[in-house]
Tab-separated table of C-alpha atoms in Angstrom:
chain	number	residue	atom	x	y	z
D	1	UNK	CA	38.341	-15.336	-49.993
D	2	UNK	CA	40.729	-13.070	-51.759
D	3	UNK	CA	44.009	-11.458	-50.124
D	4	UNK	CA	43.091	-8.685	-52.836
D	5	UNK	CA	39.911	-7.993	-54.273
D	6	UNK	CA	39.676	-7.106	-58.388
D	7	UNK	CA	38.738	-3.055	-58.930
D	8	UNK	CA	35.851	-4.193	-60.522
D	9	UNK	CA	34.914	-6.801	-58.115
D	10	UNK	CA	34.949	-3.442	-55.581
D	11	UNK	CA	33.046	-1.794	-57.771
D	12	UNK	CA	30.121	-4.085	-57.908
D	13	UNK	CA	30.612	-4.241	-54.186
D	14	UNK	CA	30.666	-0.835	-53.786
D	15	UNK	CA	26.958	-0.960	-55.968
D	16	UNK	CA	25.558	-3.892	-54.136
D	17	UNK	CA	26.026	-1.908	-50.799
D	18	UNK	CA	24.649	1.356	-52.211
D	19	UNK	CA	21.409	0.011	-53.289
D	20	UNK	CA	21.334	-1.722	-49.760
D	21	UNK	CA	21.280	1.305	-48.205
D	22	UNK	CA	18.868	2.898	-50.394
D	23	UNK	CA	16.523	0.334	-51.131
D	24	UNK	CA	16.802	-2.745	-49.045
D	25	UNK	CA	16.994	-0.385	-46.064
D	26	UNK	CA	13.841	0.901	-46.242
D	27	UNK	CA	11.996	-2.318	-47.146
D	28	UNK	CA	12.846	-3.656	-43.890
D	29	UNK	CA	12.437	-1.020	-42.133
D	30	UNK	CA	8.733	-0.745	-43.506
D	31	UNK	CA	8.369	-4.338	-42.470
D	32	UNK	CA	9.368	-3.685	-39.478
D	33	UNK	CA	6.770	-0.468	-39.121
D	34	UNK	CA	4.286	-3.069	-40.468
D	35	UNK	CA	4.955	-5.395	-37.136
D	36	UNK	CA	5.447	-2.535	-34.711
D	37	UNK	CA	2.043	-1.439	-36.078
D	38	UNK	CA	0.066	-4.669	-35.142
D	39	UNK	CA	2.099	-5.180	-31.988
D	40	UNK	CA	0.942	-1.272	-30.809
D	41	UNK	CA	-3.031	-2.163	-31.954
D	42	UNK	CA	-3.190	-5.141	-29.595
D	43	UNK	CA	-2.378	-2.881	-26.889
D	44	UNK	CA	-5.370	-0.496	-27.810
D	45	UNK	CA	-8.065	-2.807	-28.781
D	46	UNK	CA	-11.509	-0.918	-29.152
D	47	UNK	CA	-14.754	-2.203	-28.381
D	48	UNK	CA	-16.573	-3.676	-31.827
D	49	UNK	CA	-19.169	-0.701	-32.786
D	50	UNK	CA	-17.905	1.707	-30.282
D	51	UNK	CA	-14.382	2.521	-31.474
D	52	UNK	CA	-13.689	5.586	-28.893
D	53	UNK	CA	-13.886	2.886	-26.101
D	54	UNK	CA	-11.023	0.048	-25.069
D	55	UNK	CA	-12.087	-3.790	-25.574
D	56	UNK	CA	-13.207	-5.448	-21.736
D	57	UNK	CA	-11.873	-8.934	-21.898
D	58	UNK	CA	-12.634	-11.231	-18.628
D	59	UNK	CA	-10.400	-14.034	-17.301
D	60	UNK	CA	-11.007	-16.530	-15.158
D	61	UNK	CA	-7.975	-17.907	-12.742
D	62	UNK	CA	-7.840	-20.775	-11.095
D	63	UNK	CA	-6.024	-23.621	-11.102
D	64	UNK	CA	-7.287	-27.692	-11.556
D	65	UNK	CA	-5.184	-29.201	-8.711
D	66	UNK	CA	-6.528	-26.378	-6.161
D	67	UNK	CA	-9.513	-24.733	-5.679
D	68	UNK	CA	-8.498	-22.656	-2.920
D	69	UNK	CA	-8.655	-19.046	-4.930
D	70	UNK	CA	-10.990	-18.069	-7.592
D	71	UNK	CA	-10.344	-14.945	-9.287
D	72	UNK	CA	-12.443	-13.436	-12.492
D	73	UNK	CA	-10.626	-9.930	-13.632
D	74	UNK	CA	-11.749	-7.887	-16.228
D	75	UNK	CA	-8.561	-6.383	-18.189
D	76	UNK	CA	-9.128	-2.938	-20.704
D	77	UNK	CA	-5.656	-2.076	-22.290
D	78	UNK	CA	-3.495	-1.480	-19.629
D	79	UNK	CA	-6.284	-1.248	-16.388
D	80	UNK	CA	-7.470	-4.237	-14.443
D	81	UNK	CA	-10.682	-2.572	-14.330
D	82	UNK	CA	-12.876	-5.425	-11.761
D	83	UNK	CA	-11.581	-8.074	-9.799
D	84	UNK	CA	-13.838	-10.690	-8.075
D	85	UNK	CA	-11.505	-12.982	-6.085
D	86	UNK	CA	-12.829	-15.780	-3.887
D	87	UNK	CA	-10.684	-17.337	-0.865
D	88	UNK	CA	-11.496	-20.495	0.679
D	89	UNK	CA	-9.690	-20.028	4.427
D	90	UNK	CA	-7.437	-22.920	4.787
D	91	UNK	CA	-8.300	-23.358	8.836
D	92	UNK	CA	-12.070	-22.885	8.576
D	93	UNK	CA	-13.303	-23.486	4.934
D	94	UNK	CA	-15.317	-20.397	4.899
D	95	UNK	CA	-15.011	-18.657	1.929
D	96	UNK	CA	-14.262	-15.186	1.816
D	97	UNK	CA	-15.298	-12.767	-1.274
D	98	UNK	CA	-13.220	-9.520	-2.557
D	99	UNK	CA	-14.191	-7.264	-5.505
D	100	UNK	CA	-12.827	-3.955	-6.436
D	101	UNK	CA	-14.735	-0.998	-5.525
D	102	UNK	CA	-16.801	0.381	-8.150
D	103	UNK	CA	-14.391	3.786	-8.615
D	104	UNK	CA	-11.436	1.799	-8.528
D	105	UNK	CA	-9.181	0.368	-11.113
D	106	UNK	CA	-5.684	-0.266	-10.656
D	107	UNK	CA	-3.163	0.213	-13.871
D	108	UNK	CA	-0.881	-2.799	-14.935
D	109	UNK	CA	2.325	-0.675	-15.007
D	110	UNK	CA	4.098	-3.508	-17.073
D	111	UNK	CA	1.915	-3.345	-19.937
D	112	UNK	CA	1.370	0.542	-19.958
D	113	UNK	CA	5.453	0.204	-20.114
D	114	UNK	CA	5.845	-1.935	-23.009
D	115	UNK	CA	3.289	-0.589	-24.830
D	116	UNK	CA	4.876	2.808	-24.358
D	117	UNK	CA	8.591	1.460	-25.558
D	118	UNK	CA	6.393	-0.336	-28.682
D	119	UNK	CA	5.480	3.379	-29.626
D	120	UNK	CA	9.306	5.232	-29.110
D	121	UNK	CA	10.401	2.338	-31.280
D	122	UNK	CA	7.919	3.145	-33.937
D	123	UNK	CA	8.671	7.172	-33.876
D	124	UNK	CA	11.962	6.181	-34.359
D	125	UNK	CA	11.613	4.493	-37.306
D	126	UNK	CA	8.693	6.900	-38.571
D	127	UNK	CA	11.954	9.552	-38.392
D	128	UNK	CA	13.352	7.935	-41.557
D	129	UNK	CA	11.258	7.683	-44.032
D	130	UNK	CA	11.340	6.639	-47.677
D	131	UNK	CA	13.103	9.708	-48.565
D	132	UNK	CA	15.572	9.642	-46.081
D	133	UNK	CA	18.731	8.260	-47.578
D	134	UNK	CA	21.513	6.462	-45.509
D	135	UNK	CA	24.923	7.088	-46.290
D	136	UNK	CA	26.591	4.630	-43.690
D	137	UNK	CA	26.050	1.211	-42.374
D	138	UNK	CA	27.243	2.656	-39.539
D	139	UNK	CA	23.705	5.102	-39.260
D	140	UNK	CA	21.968	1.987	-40.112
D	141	UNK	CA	23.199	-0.225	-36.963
D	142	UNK	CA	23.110	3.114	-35.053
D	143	UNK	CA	18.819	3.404	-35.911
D	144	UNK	CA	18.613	-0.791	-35.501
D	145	UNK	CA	20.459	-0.480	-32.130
D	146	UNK	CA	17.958	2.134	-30.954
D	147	UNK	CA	15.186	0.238	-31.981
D	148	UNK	CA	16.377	-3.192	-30.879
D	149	UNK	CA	16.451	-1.061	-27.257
D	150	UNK	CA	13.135	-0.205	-26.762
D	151	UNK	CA	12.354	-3.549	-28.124
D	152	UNK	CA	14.204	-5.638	-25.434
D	153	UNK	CA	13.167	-3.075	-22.856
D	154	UNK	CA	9.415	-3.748	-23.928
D	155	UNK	CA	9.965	-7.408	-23.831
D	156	UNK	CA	11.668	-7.647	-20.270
D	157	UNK	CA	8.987	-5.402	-18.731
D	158	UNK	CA	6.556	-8.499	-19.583
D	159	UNK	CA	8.988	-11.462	-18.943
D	160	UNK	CA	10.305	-9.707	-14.994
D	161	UNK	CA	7.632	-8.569	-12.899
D	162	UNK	CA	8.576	-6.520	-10.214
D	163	UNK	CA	10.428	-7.464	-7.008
D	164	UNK	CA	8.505	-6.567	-3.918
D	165	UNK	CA	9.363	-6.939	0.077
D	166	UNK	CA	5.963	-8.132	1.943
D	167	UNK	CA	5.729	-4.947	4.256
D	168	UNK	CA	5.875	-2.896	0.465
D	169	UNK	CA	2.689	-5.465	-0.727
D	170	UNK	CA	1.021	-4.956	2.670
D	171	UNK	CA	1.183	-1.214	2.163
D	172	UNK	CA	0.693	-0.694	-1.912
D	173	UNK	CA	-2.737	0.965	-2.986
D	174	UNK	CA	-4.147	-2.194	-4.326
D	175	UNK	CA	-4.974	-3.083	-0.901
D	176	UNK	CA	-7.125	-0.405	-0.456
D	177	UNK	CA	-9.000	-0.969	-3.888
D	178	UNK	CA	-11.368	-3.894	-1.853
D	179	UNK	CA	-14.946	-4.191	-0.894
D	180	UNK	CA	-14.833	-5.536	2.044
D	181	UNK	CA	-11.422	-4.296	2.895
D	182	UNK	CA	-8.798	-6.981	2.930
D	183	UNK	CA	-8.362	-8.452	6.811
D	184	UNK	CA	-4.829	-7.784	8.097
D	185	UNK	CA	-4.121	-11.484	7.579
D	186	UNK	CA	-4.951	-11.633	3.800
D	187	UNK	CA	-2.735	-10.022	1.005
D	188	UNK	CA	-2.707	-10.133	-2.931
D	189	UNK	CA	-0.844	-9.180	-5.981
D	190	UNK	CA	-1.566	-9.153	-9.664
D	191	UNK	CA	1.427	-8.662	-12.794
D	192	UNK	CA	2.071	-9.768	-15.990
D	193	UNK	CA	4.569	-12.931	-16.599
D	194	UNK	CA	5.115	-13.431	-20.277
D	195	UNK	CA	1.776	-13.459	-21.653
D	196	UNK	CA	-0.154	-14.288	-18.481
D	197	UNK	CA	-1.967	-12.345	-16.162
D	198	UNK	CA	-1.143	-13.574	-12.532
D	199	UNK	CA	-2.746	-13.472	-9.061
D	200	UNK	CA	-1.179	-14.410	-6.029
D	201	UNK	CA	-3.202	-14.470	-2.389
D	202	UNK	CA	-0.873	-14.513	0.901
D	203	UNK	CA	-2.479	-15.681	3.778
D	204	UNK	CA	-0.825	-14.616	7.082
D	205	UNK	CA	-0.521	-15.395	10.684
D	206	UNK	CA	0.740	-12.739	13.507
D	207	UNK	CA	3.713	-14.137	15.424
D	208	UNK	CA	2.850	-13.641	19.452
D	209	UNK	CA	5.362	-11.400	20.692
D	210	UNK	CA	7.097	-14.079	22.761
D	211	UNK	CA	7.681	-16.198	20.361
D	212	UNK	CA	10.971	-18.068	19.884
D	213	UNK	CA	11.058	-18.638	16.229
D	214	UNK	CA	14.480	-16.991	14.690
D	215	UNK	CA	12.682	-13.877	13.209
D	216	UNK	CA	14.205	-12.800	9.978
D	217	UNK	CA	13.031	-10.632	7.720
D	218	UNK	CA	12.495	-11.625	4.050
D	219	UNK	CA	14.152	-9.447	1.190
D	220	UNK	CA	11.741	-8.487	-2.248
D	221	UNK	CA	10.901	-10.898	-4.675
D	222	UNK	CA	8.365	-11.512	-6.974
D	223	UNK	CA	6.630	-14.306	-5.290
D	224	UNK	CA	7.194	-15.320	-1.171
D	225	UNK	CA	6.905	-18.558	0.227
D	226	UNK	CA	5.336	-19.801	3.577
D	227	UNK	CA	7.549	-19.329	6.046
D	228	UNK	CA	8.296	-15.576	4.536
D	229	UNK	CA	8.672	-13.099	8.080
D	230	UNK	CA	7.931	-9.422	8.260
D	231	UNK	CA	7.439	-6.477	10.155
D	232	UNK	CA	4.800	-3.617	10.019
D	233	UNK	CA	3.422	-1.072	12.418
D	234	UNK	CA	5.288	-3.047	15.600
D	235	UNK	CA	3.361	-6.177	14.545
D	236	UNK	CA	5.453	-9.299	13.068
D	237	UNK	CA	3.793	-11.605	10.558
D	238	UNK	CA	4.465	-15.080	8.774
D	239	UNK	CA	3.267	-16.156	5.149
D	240	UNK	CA	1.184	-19.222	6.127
D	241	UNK	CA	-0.279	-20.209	3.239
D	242	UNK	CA	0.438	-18.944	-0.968
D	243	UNK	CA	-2.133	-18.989	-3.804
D	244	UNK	CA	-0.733	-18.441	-7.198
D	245	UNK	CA	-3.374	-18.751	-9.971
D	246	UNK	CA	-3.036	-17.600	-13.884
D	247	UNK	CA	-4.577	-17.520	-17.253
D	248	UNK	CA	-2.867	-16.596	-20.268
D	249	UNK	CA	-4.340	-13.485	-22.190
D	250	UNK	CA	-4.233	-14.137	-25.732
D	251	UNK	CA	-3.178	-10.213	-26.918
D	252	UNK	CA	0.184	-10.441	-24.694
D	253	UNK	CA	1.037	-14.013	-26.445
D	254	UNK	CA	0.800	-12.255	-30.099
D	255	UNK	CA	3.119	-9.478	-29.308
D	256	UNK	CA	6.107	-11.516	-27.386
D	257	UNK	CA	5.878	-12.986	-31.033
D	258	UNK	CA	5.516	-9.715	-32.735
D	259	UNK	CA	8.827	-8.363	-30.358
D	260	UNK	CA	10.474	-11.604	-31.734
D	261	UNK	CA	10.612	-11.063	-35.518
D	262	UNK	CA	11.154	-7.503	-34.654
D	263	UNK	CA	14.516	-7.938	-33.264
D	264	UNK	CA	15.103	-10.771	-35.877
D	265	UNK	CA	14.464	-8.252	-39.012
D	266	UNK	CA	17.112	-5.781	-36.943
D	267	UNK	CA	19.702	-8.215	-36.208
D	268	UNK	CA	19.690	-9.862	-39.712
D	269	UNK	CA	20.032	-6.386	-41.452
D	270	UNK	CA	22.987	-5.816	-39.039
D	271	UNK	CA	24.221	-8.473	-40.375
D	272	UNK	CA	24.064	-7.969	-44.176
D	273	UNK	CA	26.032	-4.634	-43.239
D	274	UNK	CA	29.051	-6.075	-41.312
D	275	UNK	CA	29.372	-8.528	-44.664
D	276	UNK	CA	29.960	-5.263	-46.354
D	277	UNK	CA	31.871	-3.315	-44.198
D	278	UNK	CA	34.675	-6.766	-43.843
D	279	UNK	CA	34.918	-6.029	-47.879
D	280	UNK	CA	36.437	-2.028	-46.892
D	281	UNK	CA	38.555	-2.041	-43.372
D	282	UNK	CA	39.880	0.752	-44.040
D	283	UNK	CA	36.270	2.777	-45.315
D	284	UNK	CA	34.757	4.339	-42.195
D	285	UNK	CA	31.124	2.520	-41.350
């Protein structure tokens, strides 16, 4: 490194950074489109030969150490759209069977998220086009920052499912989506972890009234344990027994990756520019 840099070693400098900011710019920024593009498409898959309607993919959760819950859920973009979930009672070994009712489907607000930060980050980028020219690094980290946002924000809506308290679960519309209803001792939850598609079955006992077990409320989370405690309608319950089974959905797996080498293409090009701007301190970027 040189204390002082040669006027014509600026020069070229000077040049090099230009024609990053008109050319290379855009390149990666129509790479990026590119990726964005097939990222947004696996959240709208259509049905081969009938293009106007969403892709129905089934999955099948259960688990090879326990075969205590059975679930098969049929997923269309964002909607669960039928769930058939089978229980085997812990205490009897009869096996109770759930599906949704046939006007029911109940929206997977993660994905219907990400998918919706996916397209903000594309409009964004669909603002600068070829012609648009860039005349500081410093409107080029501003656009990547934006972008990298709705990226992250996309990503974390599939890697943290919401935390919920018990008496919230016990009370949310997907308990009502069931035929038979749900008995007041069974409760369930579906979300999206990464690129799997979860379902988790609480199976409850009432406390008697007398009881002299140290009641104490349990705060949200995104799964209880046995032993959880809460309170609803005057009545006091206890998570006795939790079934968590999964299955990974293909789609969801492609666009972590896709999010990935989204933020990578921002953060190198934020890079190239901060090489440049160490050449000028004093030159505004």
């Amino acid at each position: 490194y040189y204390l002082f840099y040669p006027r014509q070693h600026h020069c070229q400098t000077e040049e090099e950074f230009n024609w990053l900011l008109k050319e290379e710019v855009h390149a990666v920024l129509k790479q990026l489109q590119d990726v964005l593009k097939e990222a947004s498409r696996r959240f709208t898959m259509p049905t081969p030969g009938l293009e106007s309607q969403l892709k129905q993919e089934n999955f099948i959760l259960g688990s090879s150490t326990m075969d205590q819950v059975k679930g098969v859920l049929t997923l269309q973009g964002e909607a669960l759209t039928q769930a058939d979930i089978n229980l085997k009672v812990t205490k009897s070994s009869q096996v109770l069977h759930f599906q949704f009712r046939e006007d029911k489907q109940w929206k997977l607000q993660q994905i219907q998220d990400a998918r919706n930060h996916v397209n903000q980050a594309l409009q964004l980028l669909n603002s600068r086009d070829e012609s648009y020219h860039f005349k500081t690094g410093a409107e080029v980290n501003k656009l990547m920052d934006a972008v990298m946002l709705q990226l992250t924000r996309a990503r974390n809506r599939l890697t943290t499912p919401a935390s919920m308290t018990l008496p919230e679960l016990a009370t949310s519309g997907l308990m009502k989506m069931f035929t038979p209803p749900m008995p007041g001792d069974v409760m369930v939850n579906f979300y999206i972890n990464l690129s799997k598609l979860c379902l988790t079955v609480y199976q409850l006992h009432v406390l008697p009234p007398n009881t002299t077990k140290n009641f104490k409320p349990t705060g949200s989370s995104v799964l209880h344990n046995p032993g959880a405690m809460f309170e609803l309608n005057n009545n006091r319950f206890e998570v006795s027994h939790v079934h968590k089974v999964e299955c990974v959905v293909p789609w969801l797996s492609d666009t972590l990756v896709f999010f990935t080498i989204s933020l990578q293409l921002c953060q190198q090009l934020k890079d190239k520019i901060s090489v440049f701007s160490s050449f000028w301190k004093y030159r505004p970027f």
